[in-house]
CSV table of C-alpha atoms in Angstrom, one decimal:
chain,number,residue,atom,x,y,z
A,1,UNK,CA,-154.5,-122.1,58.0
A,2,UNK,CA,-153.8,-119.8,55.1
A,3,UNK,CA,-151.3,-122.5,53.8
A,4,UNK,CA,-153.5,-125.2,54.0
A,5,UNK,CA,-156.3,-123.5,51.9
A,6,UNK,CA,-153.8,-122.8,48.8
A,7,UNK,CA,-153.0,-126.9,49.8
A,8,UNK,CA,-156.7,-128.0,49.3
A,9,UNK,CA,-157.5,-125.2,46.6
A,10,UNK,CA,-155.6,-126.8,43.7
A,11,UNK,CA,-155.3,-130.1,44.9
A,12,UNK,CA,-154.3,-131.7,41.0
A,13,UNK,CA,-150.8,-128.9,41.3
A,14,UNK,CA,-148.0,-130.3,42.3
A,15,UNK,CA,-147.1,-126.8,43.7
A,16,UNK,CA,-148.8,-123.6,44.3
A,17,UNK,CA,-147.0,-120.3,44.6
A,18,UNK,CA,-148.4,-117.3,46.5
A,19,UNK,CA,-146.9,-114.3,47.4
A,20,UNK,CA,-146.7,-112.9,51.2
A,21,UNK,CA,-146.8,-109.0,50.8
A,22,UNK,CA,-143.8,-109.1,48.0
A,23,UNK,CA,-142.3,-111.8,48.8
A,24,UNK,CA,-143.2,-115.1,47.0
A,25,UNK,CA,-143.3,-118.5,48.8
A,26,UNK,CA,-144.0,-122.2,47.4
A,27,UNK,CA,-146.3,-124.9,48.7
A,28,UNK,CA,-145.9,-128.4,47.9
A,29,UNK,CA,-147.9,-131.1,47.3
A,30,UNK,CA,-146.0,-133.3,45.1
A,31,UNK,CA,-144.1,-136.1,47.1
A,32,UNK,CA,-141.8,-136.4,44.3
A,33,UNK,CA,-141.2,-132.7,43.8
A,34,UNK,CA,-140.7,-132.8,48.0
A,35,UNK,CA,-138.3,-135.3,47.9
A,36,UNK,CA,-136.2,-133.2,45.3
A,37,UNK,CA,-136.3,-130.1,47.1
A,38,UNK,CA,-135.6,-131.7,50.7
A,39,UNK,CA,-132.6,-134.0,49.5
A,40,UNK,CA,-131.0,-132.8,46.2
A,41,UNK,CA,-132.0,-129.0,45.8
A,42,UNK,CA,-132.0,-128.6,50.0
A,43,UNK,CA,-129.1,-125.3,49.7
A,44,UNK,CA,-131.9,-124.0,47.5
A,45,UNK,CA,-134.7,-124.2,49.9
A,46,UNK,CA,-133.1,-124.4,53.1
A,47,UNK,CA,-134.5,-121.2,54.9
A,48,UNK,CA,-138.5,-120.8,55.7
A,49,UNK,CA,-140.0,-118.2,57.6
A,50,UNK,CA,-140.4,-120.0,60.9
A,51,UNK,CA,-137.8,-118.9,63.4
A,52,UNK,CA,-137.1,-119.7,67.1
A,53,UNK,CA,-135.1,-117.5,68.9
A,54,UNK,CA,-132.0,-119.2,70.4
A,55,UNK,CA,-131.6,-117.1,74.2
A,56,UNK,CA,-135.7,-117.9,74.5
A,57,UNK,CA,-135.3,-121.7,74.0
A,58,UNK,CA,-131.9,-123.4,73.0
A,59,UNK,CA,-133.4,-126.6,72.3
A,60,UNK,CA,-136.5,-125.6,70.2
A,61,UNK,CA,-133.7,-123.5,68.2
A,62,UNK,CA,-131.6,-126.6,67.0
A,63,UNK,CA,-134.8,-128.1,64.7
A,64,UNK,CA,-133.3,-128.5,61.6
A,65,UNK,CA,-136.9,-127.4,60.0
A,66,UNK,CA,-136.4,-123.5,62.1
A,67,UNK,CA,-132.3,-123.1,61.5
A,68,UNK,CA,-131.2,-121.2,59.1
A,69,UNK,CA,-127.9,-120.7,57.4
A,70,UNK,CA,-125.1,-122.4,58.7
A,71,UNK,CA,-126.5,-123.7,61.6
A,72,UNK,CA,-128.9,-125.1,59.4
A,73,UNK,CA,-126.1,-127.2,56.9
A,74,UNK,CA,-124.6,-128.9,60.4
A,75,UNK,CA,-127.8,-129.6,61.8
A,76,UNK,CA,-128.4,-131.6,58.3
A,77,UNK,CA,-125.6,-132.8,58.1
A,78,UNK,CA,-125.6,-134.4,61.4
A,79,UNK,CA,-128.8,-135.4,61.0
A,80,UNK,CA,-128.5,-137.0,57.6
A,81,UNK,CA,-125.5,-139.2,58.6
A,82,UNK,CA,-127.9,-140.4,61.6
A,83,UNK,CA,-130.8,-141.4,60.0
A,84,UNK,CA,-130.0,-143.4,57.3
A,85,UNK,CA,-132.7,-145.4,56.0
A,86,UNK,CA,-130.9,-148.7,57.2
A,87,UNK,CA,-130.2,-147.4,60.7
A,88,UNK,CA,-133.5,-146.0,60.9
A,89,UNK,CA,-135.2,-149.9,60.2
A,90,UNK,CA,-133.3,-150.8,62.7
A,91,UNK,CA,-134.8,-148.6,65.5
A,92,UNK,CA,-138.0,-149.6,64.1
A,93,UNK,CA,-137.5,-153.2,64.7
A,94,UNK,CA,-136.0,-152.3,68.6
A,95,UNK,CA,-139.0,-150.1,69.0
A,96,UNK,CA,-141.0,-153.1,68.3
A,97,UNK,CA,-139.1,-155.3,70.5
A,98,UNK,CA,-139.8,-152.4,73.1
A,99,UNK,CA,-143.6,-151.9,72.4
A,100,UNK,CA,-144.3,-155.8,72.6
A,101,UNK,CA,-142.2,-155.6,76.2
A,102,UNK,CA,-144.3,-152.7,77.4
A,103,UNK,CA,-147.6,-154.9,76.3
A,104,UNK,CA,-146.7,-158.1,77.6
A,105,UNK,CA,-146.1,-156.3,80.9
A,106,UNK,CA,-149.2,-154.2,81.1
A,107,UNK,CA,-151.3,-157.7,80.3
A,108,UNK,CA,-148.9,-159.3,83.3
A,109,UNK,CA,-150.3,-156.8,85.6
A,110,UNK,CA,-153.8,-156.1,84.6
A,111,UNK,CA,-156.2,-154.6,87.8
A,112,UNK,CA,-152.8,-153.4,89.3
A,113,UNK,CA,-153.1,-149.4,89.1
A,114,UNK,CA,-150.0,-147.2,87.2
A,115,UNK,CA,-148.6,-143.9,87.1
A,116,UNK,CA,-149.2,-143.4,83.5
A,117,UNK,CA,-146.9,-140.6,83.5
A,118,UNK,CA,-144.0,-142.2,85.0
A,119,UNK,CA,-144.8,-145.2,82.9
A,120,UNK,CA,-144.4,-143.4,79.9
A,121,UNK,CA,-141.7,-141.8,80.9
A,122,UNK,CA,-140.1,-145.2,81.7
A,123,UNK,CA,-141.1,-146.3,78.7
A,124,UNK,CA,-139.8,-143.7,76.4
A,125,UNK,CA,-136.6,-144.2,78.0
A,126,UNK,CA,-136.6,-148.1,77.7
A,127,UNK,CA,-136.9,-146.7,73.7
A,128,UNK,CA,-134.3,-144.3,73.5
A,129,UNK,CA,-131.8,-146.8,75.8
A,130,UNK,CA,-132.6,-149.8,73.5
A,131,UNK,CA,-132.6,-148.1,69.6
A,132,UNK,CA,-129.7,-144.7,70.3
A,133,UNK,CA,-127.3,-146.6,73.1
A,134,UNK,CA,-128.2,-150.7,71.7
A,135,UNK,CA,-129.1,-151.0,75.7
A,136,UNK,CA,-131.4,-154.2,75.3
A,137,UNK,CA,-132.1,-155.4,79.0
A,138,UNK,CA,-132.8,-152.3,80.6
A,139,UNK,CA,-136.6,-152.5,80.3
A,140,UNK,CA,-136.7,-155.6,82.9
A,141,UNK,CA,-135.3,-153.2,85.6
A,142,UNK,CA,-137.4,-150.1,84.5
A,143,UNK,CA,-140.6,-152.1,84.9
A,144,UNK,CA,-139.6,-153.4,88.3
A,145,UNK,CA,-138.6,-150.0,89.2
A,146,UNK,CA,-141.5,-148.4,88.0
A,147,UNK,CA,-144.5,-151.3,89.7
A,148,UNK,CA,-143.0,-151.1,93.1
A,149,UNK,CA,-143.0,-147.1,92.9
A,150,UNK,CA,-146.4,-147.7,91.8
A,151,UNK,CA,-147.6,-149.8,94.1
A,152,UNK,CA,-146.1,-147.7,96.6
A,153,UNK,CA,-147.6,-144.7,95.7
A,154,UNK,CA,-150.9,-146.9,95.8
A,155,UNK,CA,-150.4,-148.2,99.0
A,156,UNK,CA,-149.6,-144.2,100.4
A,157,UNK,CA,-153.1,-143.2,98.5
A,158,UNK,CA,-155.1,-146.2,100.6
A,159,UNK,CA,-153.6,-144.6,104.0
A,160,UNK,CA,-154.0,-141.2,103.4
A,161,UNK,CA,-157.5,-141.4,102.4
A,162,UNK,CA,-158.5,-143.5,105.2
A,163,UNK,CA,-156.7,-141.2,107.6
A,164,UNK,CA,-158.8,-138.6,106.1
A,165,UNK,CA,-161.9,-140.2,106.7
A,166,UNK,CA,-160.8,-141.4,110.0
A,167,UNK,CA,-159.9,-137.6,111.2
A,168,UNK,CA,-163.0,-135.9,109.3
């Protein structure tokens, strides 16, 4: 919140420098200026004050934005190579081809109730399968897998409510 009121305070600055007890810190605001410091000045700026222990949470510790050091020049490194701008348009165009499946399904079977959460789920993995492993067929067997789970589970909720009401 404190950053976000130097943000808004000068917002015709392409930066604004404060000072946090004796140290001094830099806010941004400038795309251009964040561009530099994120791709060609990045060994300058690499550490922030964010920090997640790695024994509390591994996973939460390998974000590029909380590393540090040199954990943080292989996480950018292999992150960089990754997500080029070209491999990233084309993940955009499967995630696409993904998102119009996952419609044209839903409209398919409209009045037929879900699990949203295993939907999703199914979903986000019919997205990672298709755009990280090139998997392009795999959505045809997650949706059949995931409406016969649901209209089992539908099915299961019908009987145990009318057992209920039959017992009570």
């Amino acid at each position: 919140e404190v950053y976000a009121d130097f943000y808004w305070k000068y917002p015709n600055e392409p930066a604004v420098g404060v000072y946090k007890l004796l140290k001094p810190e830099l806010v941004l605001r400038d795309i251009d200026l964040i561009k530099t410091v994120c791709v060609k000045e990045f060994n300058s700026f690499h550490d922030n004050e964010f920090e997640a222990d790695q024994n509390l949470d591994p996973i939460f510790a390998l974000n590029p934005f909380l590393a540090k050091g040199e954990v943080w020049k292989a996480l950018r490194s292999f992150h960089s190579q990754n997500q080029s701008s070209g491999k990233i348009k084309g993940m955009f165009m499967l995630m696409l081809d993904v998102c119009k499946d996952m419609l044209s399904f839903l409209q398919q079977n409209e009045g037929i109730p879900i699990d949203a959460k295993y939907f999703s789920g199914q979903y986000t993995t019919d997205g990672v399968a298709s755009s990280v492993f090139g998997l392009k067929q795999i959505h045809s067997l997650i949706q059949k897998l995931n409406l016969e789970k649901c209209q089992q589970n539908y099915l299961n909720n019908i009987f145990t409510i009318t057992l209920y009401f039959l017992v009570n």
